[in-house]
Amino acid sequence: MRHRILLPDELGRHFTVRQAAASGVGRGRLAARDLDRPFRGIRSITTAETALERVAALAPRLRRGQLIGGETAMRVWGYPHPGMWSIDAPITVVVATGSARVRSHGVTGLRLAEGRADPWRIGVIPIVDPVTALFMCAGTLTDDQVVIALDAMITTADNYPGLRVGRPTLTTADIEQRLQAWVRFPGSRRIRDALSRTRDGVESPKETETRLALVTGGLPEPVVQHEIHENGVLIARSDLAYPDLRIAIEYEGDGHRTSRDQWRRDIQRQRELEGLGWIVIRVTQLDLADTRPLLERIRHAMASRR
């Protein structure tokens, strides 16, 4: 059986044909069937199985000044964006105004004014900063979706699902400063309005969605991540709460349902809080699909405290 010629280690998992030729790899080896061809001029030693791997496969082809941007950048950073990130989703690549846009199958090339984006690198992927990524998407997002994204950008929580470790630390002041620099763009007013509804310390997108649903439904805004103490001891930290009324609101994601240990801890914590006189209201995705029953439960709980 004929053995494949080993590729030089310095090429990595994804590489350009030019890089391979410079490392002494011949045309015959590059034409072998064991190499994937995700983009023109690119070879990969394995086929991408996720959207993120597909972005990484494109990275060797990007030249200086060409950066992953827009929705693709939001997803690479791990910030919430509506819908699923499919492996065949178009990859957004931005260049400075006046430069030639990247043209390739599966790639959306855009231009961005010089100085608007701060370049970063995530592994092999050259990418715009998170604020630029969000500003590029703002025109296609709803008001609430922008708030959800902003909550994720400024959160100081270390357990927010999906966020990339090593992301820049941001505050609302940082985002306001960038707004002033960008002036006007599609969705700029939406970003500006959403900043007043953004809250620090949020631990999940659904926590933000629940908070916004309560306020939209006419209820007072709950406190985010309220710590509940008894005799100086921290008993629990509630996703959302009305402390004066001793009402705690907890969003139950799939992890609470599928993890036996998490489920047991949730039950134990609820019993402890109820023993201290708290009303605990547990929320699921079904409650957010039709908020009317949830709002009625909370109103009933509030009425019982008066």
PDB file of C-alpha atoms in Angstrom:
ATOM      1  CA  MET A   1       0.000   0.000   0.000  1.00  0.00           C
ATOM      2  CA  ARG A   2       1.312   3.448  -0.909  1.00  0.00           C
ATOM      3  CA  HIS A   3       1.919   5.664   2.118  1.00  0.00           C
ATOM      4  CA  ARG A   4       1.118   9.371   2.078  1.00  0.00           C
ATOM      5  CA  ILE A   5       4.041  11.758   2.362  1.00  0.00           C
ATOM      6  CA  LEU A   6       4.014  13.342   5.803  1.00  0.00           C
ATOM      7  CA  LEU A   7       3.341  17.063   5.863  1.00  0.00           C
ATOM      8  CA  PRO A   8       5.686  19.446   7.725  1.00  0.00           C
ATOM      9  CA  ASP A   9       4.482  20.152  11.266  1.00  0.00           C
ATOM     10  CA  GLU A  10       4.842  23.913  10.780  1.00  0.00           C
ATOM     11  CA  LEU A  11       1.969  23.927   8.296  1.00  0.00           C
ATOM     12  CA  GLY A  12      -0.544  23.153  11.032  1.00  0.00           C
ATOM     13  CA  ARG A  13      -4.041  21.896  10.425  1.00  0.00           C
ATOM     14  CA  HIS A  14      -4.955  24.465   7.750  1.00  0.00           C
ATOM     15  CA  PHE A  15      -2.586  26.039   5.245  1.00  0.00           C
ATOM     16  CA  THR A  16      -2.430  27.702   1.859  1.00  0.00           C
ATOM     17  CA  VAL A  17      -1.074  26.040  -1.223  1.00  0.00           C
ATOM     18  CA  ARG A  18       1.666  28.687  -1.310  1.00  0.00           C
ATOM     19  CA  GLN A  19       2.678  27.925   2.284  1.00  0.00           C
ATOM     20  CA  ALA A  20       2.863  24.249   1.455  1.00  0.00           C
ATOM     21  CA  ALA A  21       4.966  24.866  -1.658  1.00  0.00           C
ATOM     22  CA  ALA A  22       7.342  27.060   0.357  1.00  0.00           C
ATOM     23  CA  SER A  23       7.760  24.141   2.786  1.00  0.00           C
ATOM     24  CA  GLY A  24       8.681  21.806  -0.040  1.00  0.00           C
ATOM     25  CA  VAL A  25       5.328  20.054  -0.513  1.00  0.00           C
ATOM     26  CA  GLY A  26       4.763  19.072  -4.135  1.00  0.00           C
ATOM     27  CA  ARG A  27       1.633  19.458  -6.242  1.00  0.00           C
ATOM     28  CA  GLY A  28       0.947  15.750  -6.170  1.00  0.00           C
ATOM     29  CA  ARG A  29       0.767  15.679  -2.385  1.00  0.00           C
ATOM     30  CA  LEU A  30      -1.526  18.728  -2.357  1.00  0.00           C
ATOM     31  CA  ALA A  31      -3.844  16.973  -4.804  1.00  0.00           C
ATOM     32  CA  ALA A  32      -4.141  13.867  -2.614  1.00  0.00           C
ATOM     33  CA  ARG A  33      -7.621  12.905  -1.525  1.00  0.00           C
ATOM     34  CA  ASP A  34      -6.786  12.847   2.183  1.00  0.00           C
ATOM     35  CA  LEU A  35      -6.598  16.665   2.182  1.00  0.00           C
ATOM     36  CA  ASP A  36      -9.776  18.713   2.392  1.00  0.00           C
ATOM     37  CA  ARG A  37     -10.279  21.831   0.248  1.00  0.00           C
ATOM     38  CA  PRO A  38     -12.556  24.113   2.292  1.00  0.00           C
ATOM     39  CA  PHE A  39     -11.706  27.225   0.263  1.00  0.00           C
ATOM     40  CA  ARG A  40      -9.863  27.980  -2.918  1.00  0.00           C
ATOM     41  CA  GLY A  41      -6.132  27.823  -2.301  1.00  0.00           C
ATOM     42  CA  ILE A  42      -6.559  26.195   1.135  1.00  0.00           C
ATOM     43  CA  ARG A  43      -5.838  22.654   2.268  1.00  0.00           C
ATOM     44  CA  SER A  44      -6.828  21.072   5.597  1.00  0.00           C
ATOM     45  CA  ILE A  45      -5.640  17.796   7.052  1.00  0.00           C
ATOM     46  CA  THR A  46      -9.171  17.110   8.368  1.00  0.00           C
ATOM     47  CA  THR A  47     -12.625  18.271   7.338  1.00  0.00           C
ATOM     48  CA  ALA A  48     -14.143  20.998   9.513  1.00  0.00           C
ATOM     49  CA  GLU A  49     -16.914  19.636  11.734  1.00  0.00           C
ATOM     50  CA  THR A  50     -18.056  22.923  13.266  1.00  0.00           C
ATOM     51  CA  ALA A  51     -18.599  26.486  12.075  1.00  0.00           C
ATOM     52  CA  LEU A  52     -15.677  27.649  14.224  1.00  0.00           C
ATOM     53  CA  GLU A  53     -13.345  25.104  12.609  1.00  0.00           C
ATOM     54  CA  ARG A  54     -14.455  26.336   9.196  1.00  0.00           C
ATOM     55  CA  VAL A  55     -13.524  29.914  10.146  1.00  0.00           C
ATOM     56  CA  ALA A  56     -10.122  28.649  11.287  1.00  0.00           C
ATOM     57  CA  ALA A  57      -9.722  26.947   7.906  1.00  0.00           C
ATOM     58  CA  LEU A  58     -10.176  30.290   6.151  1.00  0.00           C
ATOM     59  CA  ALA A  59      -7.686  32.105   8.401  1.00  0.00           C
ATOM     60  CA  PRO A  60      -4.470  31.184   6.511  1.00  0.00           C
ATOM     61  CA  ARG A  61      -5.870  32.838   3.396  1.00  0.00           C
ATOM     62  CA  LEU A  62      -6.517  36.169   5.102  1.00  0.00           C
ATOM     63  CA  ARG A  63      -3.951  38.871   4.492  1.00  0.00           C
ATOM     64  CA  ARG A  64      -2.886  41.706   6.726  1.00  0.00           C
ATOM     65  CA  GLY A  65      -5.833  44.023   7.387  1.00  0.00           C
ATOM     66  CA  GLN A  66      -8.425  41.351   6.616  1.00  0.00           C
ATOM     67  CA  LEU A  67     -10.375  40.467   9.752  1.00  0.00           C
ATOM     68  CA  ILE A  68     -13.295  38.239  10.690  1.00  0.00           C
ATOM     69  CA  GLY A  69     -16.162  40.618  11.505  1.00  0.00           C
ATOM     70  CA  GLY A  70     -19.887  41.052  11.995  1.00  0.00           C
ATOM     71  CA  GLU A  71     -22.024  38.106  13.028  1.00  0.00           C
ATOM     72  CA  THR A  72     -19.151  35.674  12.496  1.00  0.00           C
ATOM     73  CA  ALA A  73     -16.979  37.620  14.923  1.00  0.00           C
ATOM     74  CA  MET A  74     -19.791  37.741  17.494  1.00  0.00           C
ATOM     75  CA  ARG A  75     -20.029  33.965  17.372  1.00  0.00           C
ATOM     76  CA  VAL A  76     -16.263  33.374  17.466  1.00  0.00           C
ATOM     77  CA  TRP A  77     -16.050  35.571  20.582  1.00  0.00           C
ATOM     78  CA  GLY A  78     -18.936  33.550  22.055  1.00  0.00           C
ATOM     79  CA  TYR A  79     -21.393  36.415  22.475  1.00  0.00           C
ATOM     80  CA  PRO A  80     -25.104  35.599  22.122  1.00  0.00           C
ATOM     81  CA  HIS A  81     -26.575  36.019  18.671  1.00  0.00           C
ATOM     82  CA  PRO A  82     -30.031  34.799  17.593  1.00  0.00           C
ATOM     83  CA  GLY A  83     -30.358  31.542  15.702  1.00  0.00           C
ATOM     84  CA  MET A  84     -28.026  28.592  15.318  1.00  0.00           C
ATOM     85  CA  TRP A  85     -24.498  28.916  13.949  1.00  0.00           C
ATOM     86  CA  SER A  86     -24.513  26.424  11.096  1.00  0.00           C
ATOM     87  CA  ILE A  87     -21.345  25.117   9.531  1.00  0.00           C
ATOM     88  CA  ASP A  88     -22.351  26.463   6.115  1.00  0.00           C
ATOM     89  CA  ALA A  89     -23.135  29.984   7.387  1.00  0.00           C
ATOM     90  CA  PRO A  90     -21.391  32.741   5.387  1.00  0.00           C
ATOM     91  CA  ILE A  91     -18.176  33.988   6.975  1.00  0.00           C
ATOM     92  CA  THR A  92     -17.939  37.775   7.238  1.00  0.00           C
ATOM     93  CA  VAL A  93     -14.539  39.275   6.445  1.00  0.00           C
ATOM     94  CA  VAL A  94     -13.935  43.019   6.672  1.00  0.00           C
ATOM     95  CA  VAL A  95     -11.253  45.203   5.116  1.00  0.00           C
ATOM     96  CA  ALA A  96     -10.525  48.908   5.349  1.00  0.00           C
ATOM     97  CA  THR A  97     -12.401  51.264   3.048  1.00  0.00           C
ATOM     98  CA  GLY A  98     -10.567  51.477  -0.242  1.00  0.00           C
ATOM     99  CA  SER A  99      -9.201  47.932  -0.038  1.00  0.00           C
ATOM    100  CA  ALA A 100     -10.431  45.092  -2.199  1.00  0.00           C
ATOM    101  CA  ARG A 101     -13.105  43.010  -0.542  1.00  0.00           C
ATOM    102  CA  VAL A 102     -12.425  39.322   0.010  1.00  0.00           C
ATOM    103  CA  ARG A 103     -14.221  37.284  -2.634  1.00  0.00           C
ATOM    104  CA  SER A 104     -14.670  33.565  -2.177  1.00  0.00           C
ATOM    105  CA  HIS A 105     -17.473  31.037  -2.049  1.00  0.00           C
ATOM    106  CA  GLY A 106     -18.997  31.074   1.441  1.00  0.00           C
ATOM    107  CA  VAL A 107     -17.451  34.447   2.340  1.00  0.00           C
ATOM    108  CA  THR A 108     -19.191  37.809   2.667  1.00  0.00           C
ATOM    109  CA  GLY A 109     -16.704  40.628   2.096  1.00  0.00           C
ATOM    110  CA  LEU A 110     -17.398  44.028   3.686  1.00  0.00           C
ATOM    111  CA  ARG A 111     -15.556  47.323   4.009  1.00  0.00           C
ATOM    112  CA  LEU A 112     -15.155  49.265   7.249  1.00  0.00           C
ATOM    113  CA  ALA A 113     -13.769  52.752   7.748  1.00  0.00           C
ATOM    114  CA  GLU A 114     -10.132  52.876   8.776  1.00  0.00           C
ATOM    115  CA  GLY A 115      -9.638  52.916  12.552  1.00  0.00           C
ATOM    116  CA  ARG A 116     -13.104  51.675  13.477  1.00  0.00           C
ATOM    117  CA  ALA A 117     -11.999  48.155  14.389  1.00  0.00           C
ATOM    118  CA  ASP A 118      -9.380  47.099  16.903  1.00  0.00           C
ATOM    119  CA  PRO A 119      -7.634  43.994  15.510  1.00  0.00           C
ATOM    120  CA  TRP A 120      -7.377  40.924  17.743  1.00  0.00           C
ATOM    121  CA  ARG A 121      -6.248  37.365  17.216  1.00  0.00           C
ATOM    122  CA  ILE A 122      -7.993  34.317  18.632  1.00  0.00           C
ATOM    123  CA  GLY A 123      -5.642  31.425  17.970  1.00  0.00           C
ATOM    124  CA  VAL A 124      -5.031  31.578  14.222  1.00  0.00           C
ATOM    125  CA  ILE A 125      -8.083  33.755  13.573  1.00  0.00           C
ATOM    126  CA  PRO A 126      -7.577  37.522  12.974  1.00  0.00           C
ATOM    127  CA  ILE A 127     -10.736  39.187  14.214  1.00  0.00           C
ATOM    128  CA  VAL A 128     -12.332  42.528  15.054  1.00  0.00           C
ATOM    129  CA  ASP A 129     -12.925  43.505  18.671  1.00  0.00           C
ATOM    130  CA  PRO A 130     -16.296  42.613  20.274  1.00  0.00           C
ATOM    131  CA  VAL A 131     -17.736  46.143  20.158  1.00  0.00           C
ATOM    132  CA  THR A 132     -17.037  46.451  16.441  1.00  0.00           C
ATOM    133  CA  ALA A 133     -18.613  43.036  15.881  1.00  0.00           C
ATOM    134  CA  LEU A 134     -21.792  44.121  17.674  1.00  0.00           C
ATOM    135  CA  PHE A 135     -21.969  47.504  15.929  1.00  0.00           C
ATOM    136  CA  MET A 136     -21.737  45.728  12.573  1.00  0.00           C
ATOM    137  CA  CYS A 137     -24.724  43.531  13.525  1.00  0.00           C
ATOM    138  CA  ALA A 138     -26.851  46.145  15.287  1.00  0.00           C
ATOM    139  CA  GLY A 139     -29.041  46.937  12.312  1.00  0.00           C
ATOM    140  CA  THR A 140     -30.255  43.328  12.061  1.00  0.00           C
ATOM    141  CA  LEU A 141     -30.949  42.756  15.777  1.00  0.00           C
ATOM    142  CA  THR A 142     -34.047  43.597  17.816  1.00  0.00           C
ATOM    143  CA  ASP A 143     -33.926  45.969  20.773  1.00  0.00           C
ATOM    144  CA  ASP A 144     -33.942  43.086  23.264  1.00  0.00           C
ATOM    145  CA  GLN A 145     -31.302  41.130  21.334  1.00  0.00           C
ATOM    146  CA  VAL A 146     -28.975  44.115  21.566  1.00  0.00           C
ATOM    147  CA  VAL A 147     -29.518  44.318  25.332  1.00  0.00           C
ATOM    148  CA  ILE A 148     -28.766  40.603  25.664  1.00  0.00           C
ATOM    149  CA  ALA A 149     -25.513  41.048  23.728  1.00  0.00           C
ATOM    150  CA  LEU A 150     -24.496  44.100  25.756  1.00  0.00           C
ATOM    151  CA  ASP A 151     -25.210  42.331  29.052  1.00  0.00           C
ATOM    152  CA  ALA A 152     -22.841  39.580  27.906  1.00  0.00           C
ATOM    153  CA  MET A 153     -20.157  42.085  26.894  1.00  0.00           C
ATOM    154  CA  ILE A 154     -20.022  43.869  30.232  1.00  0.00           C
ATOM    155  CA  THR A 155     -20.646  40.922  32.526  1.00  0.00           C
ATOM    156  CA  THR A 156     -18.075  40.274  35.222  1.00  0.00           C
ATOM    157  CA  ALA A 157     -19.428  36.761  35.787  1.00  0.00           C
ATOM    158  CA  ASP A 158     -16.967  33.978  35.029  1.00  0.00           C
ATOM    159  CA  ASN A 159     -19.679  31.365  34.407  1.00  0.00           C
ATOM    160  CA  TYR A 160     -21.570  33.011  31.540  1.00  0.00           C
ATOM    161  CA  PRO A 161     -21.986  30.176  29.002  1.00  0.00           C
ATOM    162  CA  GLY A 162     -20.004  30.294  25.784  1.00  0.00           C
ATOM    163  CA  LEU A 163     -17.945  33.445  26.366  1.00  0.00           C
ATOM    164  CA  ARG A 164     -14.344  33.126  25.265  1.00  0.00           C
ATOM    165  CA  VAL A 165     -11.693  33.260  27.959  1.00  0.00           C
ATOM    166  CA  GLY A 166      -9.326  36.198  27.436  1.00  0.00           C
ATOM    167  CA  ARG A 167     -11.956  38.457  25.895  1.00  0.00           C
ATOM    168  CA  PRO A 168     -11.488  42.189  26.565  1.00  0.00           C
ATOM    169  CA  THR A 169     -12.981  43.625  29.739  1.00  0.00           C
ATOM    170  CA  LEU A 170     -15.658  46.131  28.765  1.00  0.00           C
ATOM    171  CA  THR A 171     -17.903  48.647  30.521  1.00  0.00           C
ATOM    172  CA  THR A 172     -20.860  50.686  29.347  1.00  0.00           C
ATOM    173  CA  ALA A 173     -18.528  53.705  29.343  1.00  0.00           C
ATOM    174  CA  ASP A 174     -16.240  51.899  26.866  1.00  0.00           C
ATOM    175  CA  ILE A 175     -19.169  51.209  24.564  1.00  0.00           C
ATOM    176  CA  GLU A 176     -20.487  54.769  24.851  1.00  0.00           C
ATOM    177  CA  GLN A 177     -17.038  56.059  23.889  1.00  0.00           C
ATOM    178  CA  ARG A 178     -17.012  53.864  20.790  1.00  0.00           C
ATOM    179  CA  LEU A 179     -20.509  55.095  19.906  1.00  0.00           C
ATOM    180  CA  GLN A 180     -19.251  58.666  19.930  1.00  0.00           C
ATOM    181  CA  ALA A 181     -16.347  57.693  17.681  1.00  0.00           C
ATOM    182  CA  TRP A 182     -18.530  55.813  15.202  1.00  0.00           C
ATOM    183  CA  VAL A 183     -21.233  58.527  15.219  1.00  0.00           C
ATOM    184  CA  ARG A 184     -24.010  57.085  13.035  1.00  0.00           C
ATOM    185  CA  PHE A 185     -24.423  53.624  11.578  1.00  0.00           C
ATOM    186  CA  PRO A 186     -27.330  51.188  11.073  1.00  0.00           C
ATOM    187  CA  GLY A 187     -28.615  50.346  14.547  1.00  0.00           C
ATOM    188  CA  SER A 188     -26.641  53.059  16.358  1.00  0.00           C
ATOM    189  CA  ARG A 189     -29.749  54.439  18.050  1.00  0.00           C
ATOM    190  CA  ARG A 190     -30.695  50.912  19.081  1.00  0.00           C
ATOM    191  CA  ILE A 191     -27.316  50.481  20.774  1.00  0.00           C
ATOM    192  CA  ARG A 192     -27.613  53.857  22.468  1.00  0.00           C
ATOM    193  CA  ASP A 193     -31.088  53.102  23.823  1.00  0.00           C
ATOM    194  CA  ALA A 194     -30.097  49.593  24.915  1.00  0.00           C
ATOM    195  CA  LEU A 195     -27.229  50.841  27.085  1.00  0.00           C
ATOM    196  CA  SER A 196     -29.716  52.293  29.580  1.00  0.00           C
ATOM    197  CA  ARG A 197     -31.242  48.807  29.950  1.00  0.00           C
ATOM    198  CA  THR A 198     -27.935  46.974  30.287  1.00  0.00           C
ATOM    199  CA  ARG A 199     -27.013  45.465  33.664  1.00  0.00           C
ATOM    200  CA  ASP A 200     -23.706  44.122  34.987  1.00  0.00           C
ATOM    201  CA  GLY A 201     -23.220  40.689  36.520  1.00  0.00           C
ATOM    202  CA  VAL A 202     -25.674  38.787  34.318  1.00  0.00           C
ATOM    203  CA  GLU A 203     -24.869  35.070  34.045  1.00  0.00           C
ATOM    204  CA  SER A 204     -26.803  33.940  30.963  1.00  0.00           C
ATOM    205  CA  PRO A 205     -28.756  35.223  27.938  1.00  0.00           C
ATOM    206  CA  LYS A 206     -31.984  33.773  29.328  1.00  0.00           C
ATOM    207  CA  GLU A 207     -31.501  35.714  32.542  1.00  0.00           C
ATOM    208  CA  THR A 208     -31.515  38.938  30.528  1.00  0.00           C
ATOM    209  CA  GLU A 209     -34.462  37.751  28.451  1.00  0.00           C
ATOM    210  CA  THR A 210     -36.440  36.978  31.610  1.00  0.00           C
ATOM    211  CA  ARG A 211     -35.665  40.382  33.127  1.00  0.00           C
ATOM    212  CA  LEU A 212     -36.742  42.197  29.973  1.00  0.00           C
ATOM    213  CA  ALA A 213     -39.929  40.122  29.740  1.00  0.00           C
ATOM    214  CA  LEU A 214     -40.923  41.119  33.282  1.00  0.00           C
ATOM    215  CA  VAL A 215     -40.335  44.809  32.649  1.00  0.00           C
ATOM    216  CA  THR A 216     -42.130  44.696  29.291  1.00  0.00           C
ATOM    217  CA  GLY A 217     -45.029  42.991  31.063  1.00  0.00           C
ATOM    218  CA  GLY A 218     -45.404  45.943  33.417  1.00  0.00           C
ATOM    219  CA  LEU A 219     -43.629  44.569  36.488  1.00  0.00           C
ATOM    220  CA  PRO A 220     -40.942  46.464  38.410  1.00  0.00           C
ATOM    221  CA  GLU A 221     -37.401  45.690  37.315  1.00  0.00           C
ATOM    222  CA  PRO A 222     -35.933  42.904  39.467  1.00  0.00           C
ATOM    223  CA  VAL A 223     -32.457  42.990  40.980  1.00  0.00           C
ATOM    224  CA  VAL A 224     -29.857  40.970  39.050  1.00  0.00           C
ATOM    225  CA  GLN A 225     -27.900  38.281  40.898  1.00  0.00           C
ATOM    226  CA  HIS A 226     -29.185  39.202  44.338  1.00  0.00           C
ATOM    227  CA  GLU A 227     -27.241  37.663  47.225  1.00  0.00           C
ATOM    228  CA  ILE A 228     -29.399  36.273  50.025  1.00  0.00           C
ATOM    229  CA  HIS A 229     -27.791  36.180  53.453  1.00  0.00           C
ATOM    230  CA  GLU A 230     -29.018  34.837  56.757  1.00  0.00           C
ATOM    231  CA  ASN A 231     -27.169  35.708  59.972  1.00  0.00           C
ATOM    232  CA  GLY A 232     -24.238  36.925  57.908  1.00  0.00           C
ATOM    233  CA  VAL A 233     -23.992  33.700  55.901  1.00  0.00           C
ATOM    234  CA  LEU A 234     -24.533  33.602  52.132  1.00  0.00           C
ATOM    235  CA  ILE A 235     -27.403  31.198  51.516  1.00  0.00           C
ATOM    236  CA  ALA A 236     -27.967  31.701  47.806  1.00  0.00           C
ATOM    237  CA  ARG A 237     -27.613  34.060  44.878  1.00  0.00           C
ATOM    238  CA  SER A 238     -30.821  34.450  42.903  1.00  0.00           C
ATOM    239  CA  ASP A 239     -30.822  35.148  39.157  1.00  0.00           C
ATOM    240  CA  LEU A 240     -33.450  37.831  39.681  1.00  0.00           C
ATOM    241  CA  ALA A 241     -35.173  38.996  42.823  1.00  0.00           C
ATOM    242  CA  TYR A 242     -37.512  41.446  44.494  1.00  0.00           C
ATOM    243  CA  PRO A 243     -35.635  41.585  47.805  1.00  0.00           C
ATOM    244  CA  ASP A 244     -38.162  43.733  49.691  1.00  0.00           C
ATOM    245  CA  LEU A 245     -40.884  41.201  48.893  1.00  0.00           C
ATOM    246  CA  ARG A 246     -38.642  38.143  49.349  1.00  0.00           C
ATOM    247  CA  ILE A 247     -39.411  36.844  45.888  1.00  0.00           C
ATOM    248  CA  ALA A 248     -36.652  34.989  43.997  1.00  0.00           C
ATOM    249  CA  ILE A 249     -36.871  34.189  40.282  1.00  0.00           C
ATOM    250  CA  GLU A 250     -34.677  31.438  38.845  1.00  0.00           C
ATOM    251  CA  TYR A 251     -34.267  30.554  35.182  1.00  0.00           C
ATOM    252  CA  GLU A 252     -33.920  26.797  34.701  1.00  0.00           C
ATOM    253  CA  GLY A 253     -31.868  25.941  31.621  1.00  0.00           C
ATOM    254  CA  ASP A 254     -31.216  22.483  30.209  1.00  0.00           C
ATOM    255  CA  GLY A 255     -28.227  22.046  32.512  1.00  0.00           C
ATOM    256  CA  HIS A 256     -30.529  22.190  35.522  1.00  0.00           C
ATOM    257  CA  ARG A 257     -32.648  19.428  33.977  1.00  0.00           C
ATOM    258  CA  THR A 258     -29.982  17.078  32.646  1.00  0.00           C
ATOM    259  CA  SER A 259     -27.478  17.257  35.514  1.00  0.00           C
ATOM    260  CA  ARG A 260     -28.596  15.142  38.448  1.00  0.00           C
ATOM    261  CA  ASP A 261     -26.297  16.951  40.886  1.00  0.00           C
ATOM    262  CA  GLN A 262     -27.429  20.383  39.674  1.00  0.00           C
ATOM    263  CA  TRP A 263     -31.081  19.344  39.970  1.00  0.00           C
ATOM    264  CA  ARG A 264     -30.521  18.165  43.547  1.00  0.00           C
ATOM    265  CA  ARG A 265     -28.741  21.394  44.462  1.00  0.00           C
ATOM    266  CA  ASP A 266     -31.588  23.424  42.980  1.00  0.00           C
ATOM    267  CA  ILE A 267     -34.154  21.531  45.059  1.00  0.00           C
ATOM    268  CA  GLN A 268     -32.091  21.909  48.224  1.00  0.00           C
ATOM    269  CA  ARG A 269     -31.586  25.628  47.675  1.00  0.00           C
ATOM    270  CA  GLN A 270     -35.266  26.170  47.006  1.00  0.00           C
ATOM    271  CA  ARG A 271     -36.153  24.421  50.246  1.00  0.00           C
ATOM    272  CA  GLU A 272     -33.672  26.556  52.184  1.00  0.00           C
ATOM    273  CA  LEU A 273     -35.061  29.775  50.703  1.00  0.00           C
ATOM    274  CA  GLU A 274     -38.657  28.769  51.293  1.00  0.00           C
ATOM    275  CA  GLY A 275     -37.725  27.888  54.853  1.00  0.00           C
ATOM    276  CA  LEU A 276     -36.523  31.475  55.246  1.00  0.00           C
ATOM    277  CA  GLY A 277     -39.813  32.841  53.956  1.00  0.00           C
ATOM    278  CA  TRP A 278     -38.858  33.412  50.309  1.00  0.00           C
ATOM    279  CA  ILE A 279     -41.156  32.658  47.394  1.00  0.00           C
ATOM    280  CA  VAL A 280     -39.156  30.931  44.655  1.00  0.00           C
ATOM    281  CA  ILE A 281     -40.478  31.126  41.095  1.00  0.00           C
ATOM    282  CA  ARG A 282     -38.746  28.859  38.597  1.00  0.00           C
ATOM    283  CA  VAL A 283     -38.795  29.887  34.942  1.00  0.00           C
ATOM    284  CA  THR A 284     -38.270  27.771  31.812  1.00  0.00           C
ATOM    285  CA  GLN A 285     -38.196  28.487  28.091  1.00  0.00           C
ATOM    286  CA  LEU A 286     -41.896  27.630  27.947  1.00  0.00           C
ATOM    287  CA  ASP A 287     -42.599  30.596  30.256  1.00  0.00           C
ATOM    288  CA  LEU A 288     -40.707  32.927  27.922  1.00  0.00           C
ATOM    289  CA  ALA A 289     -42.583  31.656  24.873  1.00  0.00           C
ATOM    290  CA  ASP A 290     -45.824  32.902  26.462  1.00  0.00           C
ATOM    291  CA  THR A 291     -45.099  35.188  29.398  1.00  0.00           C
ATOM    292  CA  ARG A 292     -48.690  35.806  30.482  1.00  0.00           C
ATOM    293  CA  PRO A 293     -48.910  32.906  32.984  1.00  0.00           C
ATOM    294  CA  LEU A 294     -45.480  33.803  34.390  1.00  0.00           C
ATOM    295  CA  LEU A 295     -46.423  37.452  34.861  1.00  0.00           C
ATOM    296  CA  GLU A 296     -49.635  36.396  36.599  1.00  0.00           C
ATOM    297  CA  ARG A 297     -47.735  34.114  38.986  1.00  0.00           C
ATOM    298  CA  ILE A 298     -45.384  36.908  39.937  1.00  0.00           C
ATOM    299  CA  ARG A 299     -48.226  39.391  40.391  1.00  0.00           C
ATOM    300  CA  HIS A 300     -50.001  36.875  42.625  1.00  0.00           C
ATOM    301  CA  ALA A 301     -46.816  36.405  44.665  1.00  0.00           C
ATOM    302  CA  MET A 302     -46.437  40.169  45.036  1.00  0.00           C
ATOM    303  CA  ALA A 303     -50.048  40.536  46.118  1.00  0.00           C
ATOM    304  CA  SER A 304     -49.548  37.907  48.813  1.00  0.00           C
ATOM    305  CA  ARG A 305     -46.844  40.068  50.371  1.00  0.00           C
ATOM    306  CA  ARG A 306     -49.009  43.158  50.756  1.00  0.00           C
TER     307      ARG A 306
END
